[in-house]
Structure formats: C-alpha cells, structure tokens
Amino acid sequence: MKKRGLFLNSAFTFLILFIALFLIETASATISCDSGDQATTCTISAPKEYGNGDIFDAKNLIIASGGSIYNSSLNVSKNHGAWLLINLTGNLTISSGANITGGNITIKSLNNITILPGGKIITSELGFNASALAFSAHGLGSGKGIGSSENIGAGGAGHGGAGGTAVRKQFTGGLSYGNHTHPVDFGSSGGNGNLGRGGKGGGIIKLNATLILNEGQILANGQAGGTATNNGGGGGSGGSILLIADTISGAGNITSSGGTGGSNGASLGGGGSGGRIAIHTTTYSLTGQLSAFGGSSTGDAEIGAPGTIYKNVNSQTYGDLIISNNNVIPGERSKSNTREIGA
C-alpha cells in the first residue's frame, strides 16, 4: 500500500507540473521570438500582440528597433487595458524605436532593465475608459458629467489629486485615491459631456530589477477630454508607475500626468489630475524629469490637481514626497505649486 501511495503521489505531482508547464506555455504563446529563444536570448524585432493575462518567461529579452509587445484593447476587463507579466532571469533591453505597450505591465528581472534613448514603456490612455453611456465614467476617481443634450462641460478625473471642475462649476472633478508609496491603481476617466467624451485614464507600470537604466520614456498619462461644441469632456487622470531596484539611473523621463479638459465653446471640461509615481532604490542617479502634472484647461474650467512623486532612497524612514503642478495652481495660473516633503 505504501508503494501504491508513493506512486499515486508521484503521478499527482507529475500531473500538477505538467499542467503548470502547459499553462505557462499557453500564457506566453502569443509572444514569439523573431530570433533566439526564451532559454537563452529572445529577440523581438516586429510587433507582437499579447493576450490579456499573458505571462512571458525568458532568460534575456531584447526588443529591437521596430519591435514591440503590445495590446491596445480597453474592453478586456472592466473597461481598462490588458495585463502582462514578463519574468526574466537575465536582462531586458528596449532599443530605440521599440516599446512595450499595454494597460497593466509588470516586468521582473533578476539583472537589468535597460530602456535606450527612443525606447518606451507605455500605458498612457490605457487605464479606465469612459463609457459610451451618457452619464457613465469609470474608475475610483471618475469625473462627473451630465451627458445630456444640454451644453454643459464635465469634470476631470482624480487620482493622485482631485480632478478639475468644469467651467462655472457645472460638474465637479473626481476625488483622489490610491497609495503614494506603492501605487497600483489605474487612472480614471473624465466625465462625459453631451458629445465631448471623457478622457481615458493612464495605466499601470511596475518594474522590479537589480538595475533600472532609463534613457527613454516610461509613460502612464491620461487622455485629453473630448472636444465638442459647448460641451467638453473631462480629462483622464494619470496612472501608476512603481520602480523598485538596487540602482535607478539614466536621463530618460518618467511621466504620469493628467489629460487636458475638452474645449470648444462655452462649456469647458476640467483637467484630469496627475497620477502617482513611486521609486524605491538604494542608489539613485536619475537625471531625467519626473512629472505627475494635472491636466490643463481653458477658460474658467479648473486644471487638474498634481499627482504624487515618492522617492525612498537607501531605506529612508519616510522618503521624499514631491507634489508639483509645473508652476500652476488649480484655479490660478501664475503661482508656483511645487512642494517637497523631506524624510
């Protein structure tokens, strides 16, 4: 009986391993190497569309110029973009003219993630989407809007801050939400005007490696509100960017800003708020711009509030929290709005 039990246990273990390997292979089947292989170095030199929930495992991954891993769908799950996990035991290199684009991108590397000049990781406008239904918007901080035949603008979406209110305070912007130290939320959609649809929110980017070298761009921006005569949509809010590495360096930009409020006539939409960026590292030498600005607006509509930029270097007790709106305060257009709260 003991031998039979041992055989059954072994058979069950083998079955579980077989199923796990099958699921991994199935999950990554939509992404194939143009040269090399996943066991050594996989090179992608042409566009490869991934499916929602795909998991791609490899040693080294190179996305050459003209290559991309992408999914631009917004309807795969709850009106936001598609999820992708890339697990690497070696290095990731994103070359000039190459990109990874999707709604929710997580990349884990035991070694280095390198984004060369002209390379990009993009989740802009792939967060929560405004519904086609007149009154509906999506996300924890979605803007307000009437969506009727009346000439009324809509509010911008909130995330790292509040969304801007529409002209003449017709509809308010969405509220802030999320965690500034470990952001993991989609940006929300702006409110809908009559014909001016709310802008989409930014998506989610999470990078975890030994070294992150960014000479390109990491983007999770919200979309501008739709423009229509006398009823602009609210701007979408920026998404979430979380970087964790022993060393973070480079001259590239990291951006999670809100979308501009829609405009064209008397009823103008509010700007979307900035999103959230968080960096956890031991050695920080990034010289590129970090920005989570609120989306601009026109006329008397309010711009979106700034989002948050959090940096924790060498295990600070509290870290540094930066709130900046590019020298513009919501409701005012001439004063600086940059604050840095030290550890």
mmCIF file of C-alpha atoms in Angstrom:
data_model
loop_
_atom_site.group_PDB
_atom_site.id
_atom_site.type_symbol
_atom_site.label_atom_id
_atom_site.label_comp_id
_atom_site.label_asym_id
_atom_site.label_seq_id
_atom_site.Cartn_x
_atom_site.Cartn_y
_atom_site.Cartn_z
ATOM 1 C CA MET A 1 0.000 0.000 0.000
ATOM 2 C CA LYS A 2 2.856 2.371 0.774
ATOM 3 C CA LYS A 3 4.349 1.796 -2.672
ATOM 4 C CA ARG A 4 0.959 2.399 -4.288
ATOM 5 C CA GLY A 5 0.522 5.607 -2.285
ATOM 6 C CA LEU A 6 4.004 6.741 -3.269
ATOM 7 C CA PHE A 7 3.217 6.017 -6.919
ATOM 8 C CA LEU A 8 -0.048 7.974 -6.721
ATOM 9 C CA ASN A 9 1.691 10.906 -5.055
ATOM 10 C CA SER A 10 4.404 10.900 -7.725
ATOM 11 C CA ALA A 11 1.827 10.679 -10.502
ATOM 12 C CA PHE A 12 -0.169 13.532 -8.966
ATOM 13 C CA THR A 13 2.968 15.672 -8.649
ATOM 14 C CA PHE A 14 3.886 14.959 -12.276
ATOM 15 C CA LEU A 15 0.353 15.889 -13.379
ATOM 16 C CA ILE A 16 0.499 19.200 -11.491
ATOM 17 C CA LEU A 17 3.895 20.031 -13.005
ATOM 18 C CA PHE A 18 2.626 19.128 -16.479
ATOM 19 C CA ILE A 19 -0.433 21.362 -16.070
ATOM 20 C CA ALA A 20 1.708 24.229 -14.735
ATOM 21 C CA LEU A 21 4.115 23.976 -17.661
ATOM 22 C CA PHE A 22 1.199 23.789 -20.080
ATOM 23 C CA LEU A 23 -0.411 26.891 -18.594
ATOM 24 C CA ILE A 24 2.869 28.845 -18.720
ATOM 25 C CA GLU A 25 3.452 27.807 -22.327
ATOM 26 C CA THR A 26 -0.145 28.648 -23.226
ATOM 27 C CA ALA A 27 0.009 32.024 -21.474
ATOM 28 C CA SER A 28 3.092 33.102 -23.383
ATOM 29 C CA ALA A 29 2.105 31.540 -26.708
ATOM 30 C CA THR A 30 1.018 34.849 -28.240
ATOM 31 C CA ILE A 31 4.553 36.270 -27.881
ATOM 32 C CA SER A 32 7.183 34.533 -30.005
ATOM 33 C CA CYS A 33 10.870 35.242 -30.608
ATOM 34 C CA ASP A 34 11.923 36.502 -34.045
ATOM 35 C CA SER A 35 15.396 35.151 -33.333
ATOM 36 C CA GLY A 36 16.968 33.216 -30.499
ATOM 37 C CA ASP A 37 14.861 31.519 -27.847
ATOM 38 C CA GLN A 38 13.500 32.011 -24.352
ATOM 39 C CA ALA A 39 16.088 29.702 -22.796
ATOM 40 C CA THR A 40 18.970 31.982 -23.822
ATOM 41 C CA THR A 41 18.185 35.322 -25.514
ATOM 42 C CA CYS A 42 14.872 36.097 -27.187
ATOM 43 C CA THR A 43 14.924 38.949 -29.711
ATOM 44 C CA ILE A 44 11.705 40.572 -30.901
ATOM 45 C CA SER A 45 12.068 42.740 -33.996
ATOM 46 C CA ALA A 46 8.425 43.001 -35.135
ATOM 47 C CA PRO A 47 5.149 43.914 -33.373
ATOM 48 C CA LYS A 48 3.774 41.102 -31.174
ATOM 49 C CA GLU A 49 0.281 41.436 -29.716
ATOM 50 C CA TYR A 50 -0.169 39.797 -26.332
ATOM 51 C CA GLY A 51 -3.396 38.496 -24.815
ATOM 52 C CA ASN A 52 -4.850 39.721 -21.542
ATOM 53 C CA GLY A 53 -3.220 37.778 -18.707
ATOM 54 C CA ASP A 54 -0.198 36.605 -20.707
ATOM 55 C CA ILE A 55 2.925 35.574 -18.790
ATOM 56 C CA PHE A 56 6.221 35.610 -20.689
ATOM 57 C CA ASP A 57 9.237 33.830 -19.152
ATOM 58 C CA ALA A 58 12.759 34.039 -20.579
ATOM 59 C CA LYS A 59 16.393 34.487 -19.664
ATOM 60 C CA ASN A 60 17.209 37.607 -21.716
ATOM 61 C CA LEU A 61 14.770 39.662 -23.785
ATOM 62 C CA ILE A 62 15.779 42.196 -26.445
ATOM 63 C CA ILE A 63 13.148 44.300 -28.190
ATOM 64 C CA ALA A 64 14.943 45.591 -31.269
ATOM 65 C CA SER A 65 14.114 48.723 -33.263
ATOM 66 C CA GLY A 66 10.709 48.279 -34.884
ATOM 67 C CA GLY A 67 9.753 45.573 -32.407
ATOM 68 C CA SER A 68 7.055 45.823 -29.770
ATOM 69 C CA ILE A 69 4.965 43.836 -27.333
ATOM 70 C CA TYR A 70 1.554 45.464 -27.235
ATOM 71 C CA ASN A 71 -2.156 45.261 -26.509
ATOM 72 C CA SER A 72 -4.185 48.424 -27.089
ATOM 73 C CA SER A 73 -7.569 46.970 -26.121
ATOM 74 C CA LEU A 74 -9.652 48.741 -23.472
ATOM 75 C CA ASN A 75 -12.514 46.278 -23.159
ATOM 76 C CA VAL A 76 -10.832 43.126 -21.920
ATOM 77 C CA SER A 77 -11.837 43.528 -18.278
ATOM 78 C CA LYS A 78 -13.916 46.164 -16.532
ATOM 79 C CA ASN A 79 -13.194 48.810 -19.164
ATOM 80 C CA HIS A 80 -9.442 49.057 -18.717
ATOM 81 C CA GLY A 81 -6.377 47.794 -20.548
ATOM 82 C CA ALA A 82 -4.771 44.356 -20.739
ATOM 83 C CA TRP A 83 -2.465 42.775 -18.153
ATOM 84 C CA LEU A 84 1.024 41.397 -18.956
ATOM 85 C CA LEU A 85 3.723 39.846 -16.759
ATOM 86 C CA ILE A 86 7.312 39.457 -18.024
ATOM 87 C CA ASN A 87 9.638 37.328 -15.849
ATOM 88 C CA LEU A 88 13.350 37.339 -16.727
ATOM 89 C CA THR A 89 16.303 35.617 -15.097
ATOM 90 C CA GLY A 90 18.643 37.836 -17.123
ATOM 91 C CA ASN A 91 18.279 41.250 -18.773
ATOM 92 C CA LEU A 92 15.681 43.285 -20.655
ATOM 93 C CA THR A 93 16.764 45.762 -23.334
ATOM 94 C CA ILE A 94 14.283 48.048 -25.099
ATOM 95 C CA SER A 95 16.025 49.569 -28.105
ATOM 96 C CA SER A 96 15.431 52.896 -29.828
ATOM 97 C CA GLY A 97 12.194 52.687 -31.799
ATOM 98 C CA ALA A 98 10.917 49.771 -29.687
ATOM 99 C CA ASN A 99 8.243 49.672 -26.996
ATOM 100 C CA ILE A 100 6.129 47.651 -24.605
ATOM 101 C CA THR A 101 2.551 48.963 -24.596
ATOM 102 C CA GLY A 102 -0.467 47.824 -22.594
ATOM 103 C CA GLY A 103 -2.825 48.662 -19.765
ATOM 104 C CA ASN A 104 -1.133 46.889 -16.845
ATOM 105 C CA ILE A 105 2.538 45.948 -17.339
ATOM 106 C CA THR A 106 4.694 44.182 -14.741
ATOM 107 C CA ILE A 107 8.340 43.379 -15.546
ATOM 108 C CA LYS A 108 10.572 41.452 -13.142
ATOM 109 C CA SER A 109 14.263 40.949 -13.934
ATOM 110 C CA LEU A 110 16.960 39.364 -11.773
ATOM 111 C CA ASN A 111 19.511 41.584 -13.535
ATOM 112 C CA ASN A 112 18.974 44.771 -15.553
ATOM 113 C CA ILE A 113 16.135 46.611 -17.261
ATOM 114 C CA THR A 114 17.585 48.988 -19.857
ATOM 115 C CA ILE A 115 15.486 51.429 -21.879
ATOM 116 C CA LEU A 116 17.673 53.030 -24.528
ATOM 117 C CA PRO A 117 17.052 56.534 -25.986
ATOM 118 C CA GLY A 118 13.922 56.304 -28.137
ATOM 119 C CA GLY A 119 12.688 53.194 -26.308
ATOM 120 C CA LYS A 120 9.427 53.321 -24.349
ATOM 121 C CA ILE A 121 7.177 51.556 -21.880
ATOM 122 C CA ILE A 122 3.681 52.938 -22.442
ATOM 123 C CA THR A 123 0.378 52.628 -20.588
ATOM 124 C CA SER A 124 -0.888 56.113 -21.492
ATOM 125 C CA GLU A 125 -4.654 56.250 -22.149
ATOM 126 C CA LEU A 126 -4.994 52.545 -21.280
ATOM 127 C CA GLY A 127 -6.453 52.875 -17.801
ATOM 128 C CA PHE A 128 -10.167 53.257 -17.126
ATOM 129 C CA ASN A 129 -12.241 54.164 -20.153
ATOM 130 C CA ALA A 130 -15.231 56.499 -20.272
ATOM 131 C CA SER A 131 -18.393 54.574 -21.035
ATOM 132 C CA ALA A 132 -20.342 55.106 -24.210
ATOM 133 C CA LEU A 133 -23.384 55.562 -21.959
ATOM 134 C CA ALA A 134 -24.166 59.216 -21.456
ATOM 135 C CA PHE A 135 -23.798 59.505 -17.686
ATOM 136 C CA SER A 136 -21.135 56.861 -17.117
ATOM 137 C CA ALA A 137 -17.443 57.158 -16.364
ATOM 138 C CA HIS A 138 -15.168 54.520 -14.846
ATOM 139 C CA GLY A 139 -12.605 54.396 -12.060
ATOM 140 C CA LEU A 140 -12.287 55.235 -8.371
ATOM 141 C CA GLY A 141 -11.935 58.940 -9.169
ATOM 142 C CA SER A 142 -14.037 59.349 -12.285
ATOM 143 C CA GLY A 143 -15.177 62.840 -13.206
ATOM 144 C CA LYS A 144 -18.803 63.938 -13.169
ATOM 145 C CA GLY A 145 -20.809 64.758 -16.274
ATOM 146 C CA ILE A 146 -24.387 65.058 -17.453
ATOM 147 C CA GLY A 147 -24.107 63.542 -20.906
ATOM 148 C CA SER A 148 -27.380 65.145 -21.992
ATOM 149 C CA SER A 149 -28.355 67.484 -24.784
ATOM 150 C CA GLU A 150 -27.618 70.450 -22.531
ATOM 151 C CA ASN A 151 -24.472 72.455 -23.199
ATOM 152 C CA ILE A 152 -22.610 71.541 -20.026
ATOM 153 C CA GLY A 153 -18.940 70.606 -19.581
ATOM 154 C CA ALA A 154 -17.732 67.690 -17.451
ATOM 155 C CA GLY A 155 -15.288 67.307 -14.571
ATOM 156 C CA GLY A 156 -11.789 65.877 -14.873
ATOM 157 C CA ALA A 157 -10.791 62.589 -13.252
ATOM 158 C CA GLY A 158 -8.984 62.348 -9.928
ATOM 159 C CA HIS A 159 -6.168 60.009 -8.858
ATOM 160 C CA GLY A 160 -3.039 61.478 -7.234
ATOM 161 C CA GLY A 161 -5.115 64.610 -6.625
ATOM 162 C CA ALA A 162 -8.594 65.873 -7.444
ATOM 163 C CA GLY A 163 -9.822 66.399 -10.979
ATOM 164 C CA GLY A 164 -10.613 69.891 -12.216
ATOM 165 C CA THR A 165 -14.170 71.200 -12.054
ATOM 166 C CA ALA A 166 -15.874 72.138 -15.320
ATOM 167 C CA VAL A 167 -16.447 75.766 -16.301
ATOM 168 C CA ARG A 168 -18.824 77.686 -13.983
ATOM 169 C CA LYS A 169 -18.532 74.732 -11.589
ATOM 170 C CA GLN A 170 -21.126 72.825 -13.601
ATOM 171 C CA PHE A 171 -19.713 69.427 -12.676
ATOM 172 C CA THR A 172 -17.014 68.595 -10.160
ATOM 173 C CA GLY A 173 -13.847 66.646 -10.778
ATOM 174 C CA GLY A 174 -13.223 63.195 -9.350
ATOM 175 C CA LEU A 175 -11.636 62.582 -5.950
ATOM 176 C CA SER A 176 -8.095 61.428 -5.178
ATOM 177 C CA TYR A 177 -7.398 57.794 -4.270
ATOM 178 C CA GLY A 178 -4.576 55.258 -4.084
ATOM 179 C CA ASN A 179 -1.290 54.801 -2.231
ATOM 180 C CA HIS A 180 1.575 57.226 -2.834
ATOM 181 C CA THR A 181 4.339 54.846 -1.638
ATOM 182 C CA HIS A 182 3.269 51.769 -3.647
ATOM 183 C CA PRO A 183 0.823 52.897 -6.361
ATOM 184 C CA VAL A 184 -1.028 50.092 -8.132
ATOM 185 C CA ASP A 185 -4.213 51.739 -9.445
ATOM 186 C CA PHE A 186 -5.412 52.658 -12.913
ATOM 187 C CA GLY A 187 -6.081 56.275 -13.737
ATOM 188 C CA SER A 188 -9.786 57.110 -14.018
ATOM 189 C CA SER A 189 -11.799 58.519 -16.890
ATOM 190 C CA GLY A 190 -13.045 62.064 -17.088
ATOM 191 C CA GLY A 191 -16.749 62.814 -17.091
ATOM 192 C CA ASN A 192 -18.749 62.829 -20.311
ATOM 193 C CA GLY A 193 -20.196 65.975 -21.805
ATOM 194 C CA ASN A 194 -23.016 65.721 -24.329
ATOM 195 C CA LEU A 195 -20.720 64.999 -27.271
ATOM 196 C CA GLY A 196 -17.365 65.544 -25.595
ATOM 197 C CA ARG A 197 -16.472 62.146 -24.174
ATOM 198 C CA GLY A 198 -14.319 61.915 -21.055
ATOM 199 C CA GLY A 199 -10.613 61.183 -21.494
ATOM 200 C CA LYS A 200 -9.232 57.751 -20.610
ATOM 201 C CA GLY A 201 -7.039 57.250 -17.569
ATOM 202 C CA GLY A 202 -3.418 56.120 -17.595
ATOM 203 C CA GLY A 203 -2.453 52.513 -16.924
ATOM 204 C CA ILE A 204 -0.105 50.729 -14.503
ATOM 205 C CA ILE A 205 3.655 50.075 -14.828
ATOM 206 C CA LYS A 206 5.599 48.041 -12.250
ATOM 207 C CA LEU A 207 9.328 47.383 -12.756
ATOM 208 C CA ASN A 208 11.477 45.328 -10.381
ATOM 209 C CA ALA A 209 15.160 44.661 -11.152
ATOM 210 C CA THR A 210 18.717 44.910 -9.853
ATOM 211 C CA LEU A 211 19.369 47.913 -12.120
ATOM 212 C CA ILE A 212 16.872 50.102 -13.969
ATOM 213 C CA LEU A 213 18.571 52.310 -16.566
ATOM 214 C CA ASN A 214 16.061 54.621 -18.224
ATOM 215 C CA GLU A 215 17.376 56.637 -21.150
ATOM 216 C CA GLY A 216 13.992 56.544 -22.906
ATOM 217 C CA GLN A 217 10.475 57.132 -21.613
ATOM 218 C CA ILE A 218 8.149 55.486 -19.091
ATOM 219 C CA LEU A 219 4.622 56.834 -19.666
ATOM 220 C CA ALA A 220 1.249 56.475 -17.912
ATOM 221 C CA ASN A 221 -0.548 59.672 -18.935
ATOM 222 C CA GLY A 222 -4.277 60.381 -19.023
ATOM 223 C CA GLN A 223 -6.071 61.321 -22.227
ATOM 224 C CA ALA A 224 -7.481 64.755 -23.058
ATOM 225 C CA GLY A 225 -11.237 65.164 -22.751
ATOM 226 C CA GLY A 226 -13.226 65.030 -25.948
ATOM 227 C CA THR A 227 -13.851 68.299 -27.753
ATOM 228 C CA ALA A 228 -17.336 69.179 -28.966
ATOM 229 C CA THR A 229 -19.219 72.438 -29.412
ATOM 230 C CA ASN A 230 -20.179 73.783 -25.986
ATOM 231 C CA ASN A 231 -19.692 70.525 -24.024
ATOM 232 C CA GLY A 232 -16.124 69.415 -23.406
ATOM 233 C CA GLY A 233 -15.346 66.133 -21.685
ATOM 234 C CA GLY A 234 -13.176 65.973 -18.576
ATOM 235 C CA GLY A 235 -9.534 64.920 -18.852
ATOM 236 C CA GLY A 236 -8.483 61.447 -17.714
ATOM 237 C CA SER A 237 -6.135 61.100 -14.747
ATOM 238 C CA GLY A 238 -2.582 59.779 -14.843
ATOM 239 C CA GLY A 239 -1.929 56.167 -13.908
ATOM 240 C CA SER A 240 0.579 54.435 -11.587
ATOM 241 C CA ILE A 241 4.329 53.876 -12.014
ATOM 242 C CA LEU A 242 6.266 51.835 -9.424
ATOM 243 C CA LEU A 243 10.020 51.244 -9.771
ATOM 244 C CA ILE A 244 11.962 49.003 -7.365
ATOM 245 C CA ALA A 245 15.687 48.361 -7.913
ATOM 246 C CA ASP A 246 19.068 48.497 -6.193
ATOM 247 C CA THR A 247 20.141 51.193 -8.669
ATOM 248 C CA ILE A 248 17.992 53.550 -10.745
ATOM 249 C CA SER A 249 19.740 55.831 -13.223
ATOM 250 C CA GLY A 250 19.535 57.466 -16.652
ATOM 251 C CA ALA A 251 18.443 60.678 -18.347
ATOM 252 C CA GLY A 252 15.031 59.470 -19.526
ATOM 253 C CA ASN A 253 11.661 60.842 -18.459
ATOM 254 C CA ILE A 254 9.011 59.220 -16.272
ATOM 255 C CA THR A 255 5.555 60.745 -16.667
ATOM 256 C CA SER A 256 2.081 60.181 -15.226
ATOM 257 C CA SER A 257 0.238 63.419 -15.985
ATOM 258 C CA GLY A 258 -3.461 64.140 -16.383
ATOM 259 C CA GLY A 259 -5.241 64.863 -19.644
ATOM 260 C CA THR A 260 -6.351 68.315 -20.764
ATOM 261 C CA GLY A 261 -10.007 69.254 -20.299
ATOM 262 C CA GLY A 262 -12.031 69.270 -23.507
ATOM 263 C CA SER A 263 -12.781 72.662 -25.035
ATOM 264 C CA ASN A 264 -14.693 74.192 -27.907
ATOM 265 C CA GLY A 265 -17.180 76.863 -26.930
ATOM 266 C CA ALA A 266 -18.819 77.962 -23.694
ATOM 267 C CA SER A 267 -18.911 74.754 -21.635
ATOM 268 C CA LEU A 268 -15.404 73.505 -20.965
ATOM 269 C CA GLY A 269 -14.213 70.318 -19.271
ATOM 270 C CA GLY A 270 -11.905 70.187 -16.260
ATOM 271 C CA GLY A 271 -8.384 68.778 -16.450
ATOM 272 C CA GLY A 272 -7.547 65.329 -15.111
ATOM 273 C CA SER A 273 -5.304 65.025 -12.075
ATOM 274 C CA GLY A 274 -1.768 63.713 -12.160
ATOM 275 C CA GLY A 275 -1.221 60.077 -11.282
ATOM 276 C CA ARG A 276 1.266 58.506 -8.865
ATOM 277 C CA ILE A 277 4.963 57.660 -9.288
ATOM 278 C CA ALA A 278 6.980 55.826 -6.624
ATOM 279 C CA ILE A 279 10.674 54.901 -6.634
ATOM 280 C CA HIS A 280 12.371 52.582 -4.123
ATOM 281 C CA THR A 281 16.132 52.211 -4.520
ATOM 282 C CA THR A 282 19.496 52.143 -2.778
ATOM 283 C CA THR A 283 21.382 54.219 -5.360
ATOM 284 C CA TYR A 284 19.537 56.988 -7.229
ATOM 285 C CA SER A 285 21.165 58.896 -10.087
ATOM 286 C CA LEU A 286 18.230 59.518 -12.418
ATOM 287 C CA THR A 287 18.592 62.921 -14.106
ATOM 288 C CA GLY A 288 15.501 62.774 -16.325
ATOM 289 C CA GLN A 289 12.273 64.560 -15.489
ATOM 290 C CA LEU A 290 9.713 63.023 -13.145
ATOM 291 C CA SER A 291 6.281 64.557 -13.702
ATOM 292 C CA ALA A 292 2.743 63.951 -12.489
ATOM 293 C CA PHE A 293 1.176 67.258 -13.527
ATOM 294 C CA GLY A 294 -2.525 67.949 -13.575
ATOM 295 C CA GLY A 295 -4.092 68.342 -16.997
ATOM 296 C CA SER A 296 -4.546 71.882 -18.258
ATOM 297 C CA SER A 297 -7.854 73.526 -19.134
ATOM 298 C CA THR A 298 -9.153 76.598 -20.901
ATOM 299 C CA GLY A 299 -11.354 79.497 -19.842
ATOM 300 C CA ASP A 300 -12.672 79.243 -16.297
ATOM 301 C CA ALA A 301 -12.575 75.459 -16.106
ATOM 302 C CA GLU A 302 -10.140 74.202 -13.486
ATOM 303 C CA ILE A 303 -6.934 72.396 -14.258
ATOM 304 C CA GLY A 304 -6.378 69.072 -12.565
ATOM 305 C CA ALA A 305 -4.506 68.868 -9.280
ATOM 306 C CA PRO A 306 -0.967 67.474 -9.342
ATOM 307 C CA GLY A 307 -0.330 63.855 -8.558
ATOM 308 C CA THR A 308 2.374 62.471 -6.273
ATOM 309 C CA ILE A 309 6.028 61.541 -6.795
ATOM 310 C CA TYR A 310 7.543 59.497 -3.974
ATOM 311 C CA LYS A 311 11.237 58.627 -3.671
ATOM 312 C CA ASN A 312 12.705 56.383 -0.996
ATOM 313 C CA VAL A 313 16.495 56.121 -1.307
ATOM 314 C CA ASN A 314 18.556 53.823 0.903
ATOM 315 C CA SER A 315 15.645 52.799 3.136
ATOM 316 C CA GLN A 316 14.670 56.248 4.402
ATOM 317 C CA THR A 317 12.195 56.215 7.258
ATOM 318 C CA TYR A 318 9.628 58.260 5.375
ATOM 319 C CA GLY A 319 11.087 59.093 1.959
ATOM 320 C CA ASP A 320 10.545 62.263 -0.078
ATOM 321 C CA LEU A 321 7.131 63.255 -1.393
ATOM 322 C CA ILE A 322 7.099 65.734 -4.287
ATOM 323 C CA ILE A 323 3.915 67.488 -5.390
ATOM 324 C CA SER A 324 4.377 69.744 -8.413
ATOM 325 C CA ASN A 325 1.989 71.190 -10.970
ATOM 326 C CA ASN A 326 4.520 72.825 -13.280
ATOM 327 C CA ASN A 327 4.152 76.252 -11.640
ATOM 328 C CA VAL A 328 0.363 76.348 -11.922
ATOM 329 C CA ILE A 329 -2.179 76.103 -9.086
ATOM 330 C CA PRO A 330 -5.716 74.849 -9.809
ATOM 331 C CA GLY A 331 -7.918 77.929 -10.094
ATOM 332 C CA GLU A 332 -4.867 80.185 -10.527
ATOM 333 C CA ARG A 333 -2.332 80.480 -13.340
ATOM 334 C CA SER A 334 0.613 82.412 -12.016
ATOM 335 C CA LYS A 335 1.863 80.847 -8.799
ATOM 336 C CA SER A 336 4.291 78.018 -8.197
ATOM 337 C CA ASN A 337 2.840 74.792 -6.870
ATOM 338 C CA THR A 338 5.890 72.688 -6.062
ATOM 339 C CA ARG A 339 6.382 71.197 -2.619
ATOM 340 C CA GLU A 340 8.955 68.690 -1.430
ATOM 341 C CA ILE A 341 8.404 66.980 1.890
ATOM 342 C CA GLY A 342 11.664 65.526 3.178
ATOM 343 C CA ALA A 343 12.293 62.395 5.188
#
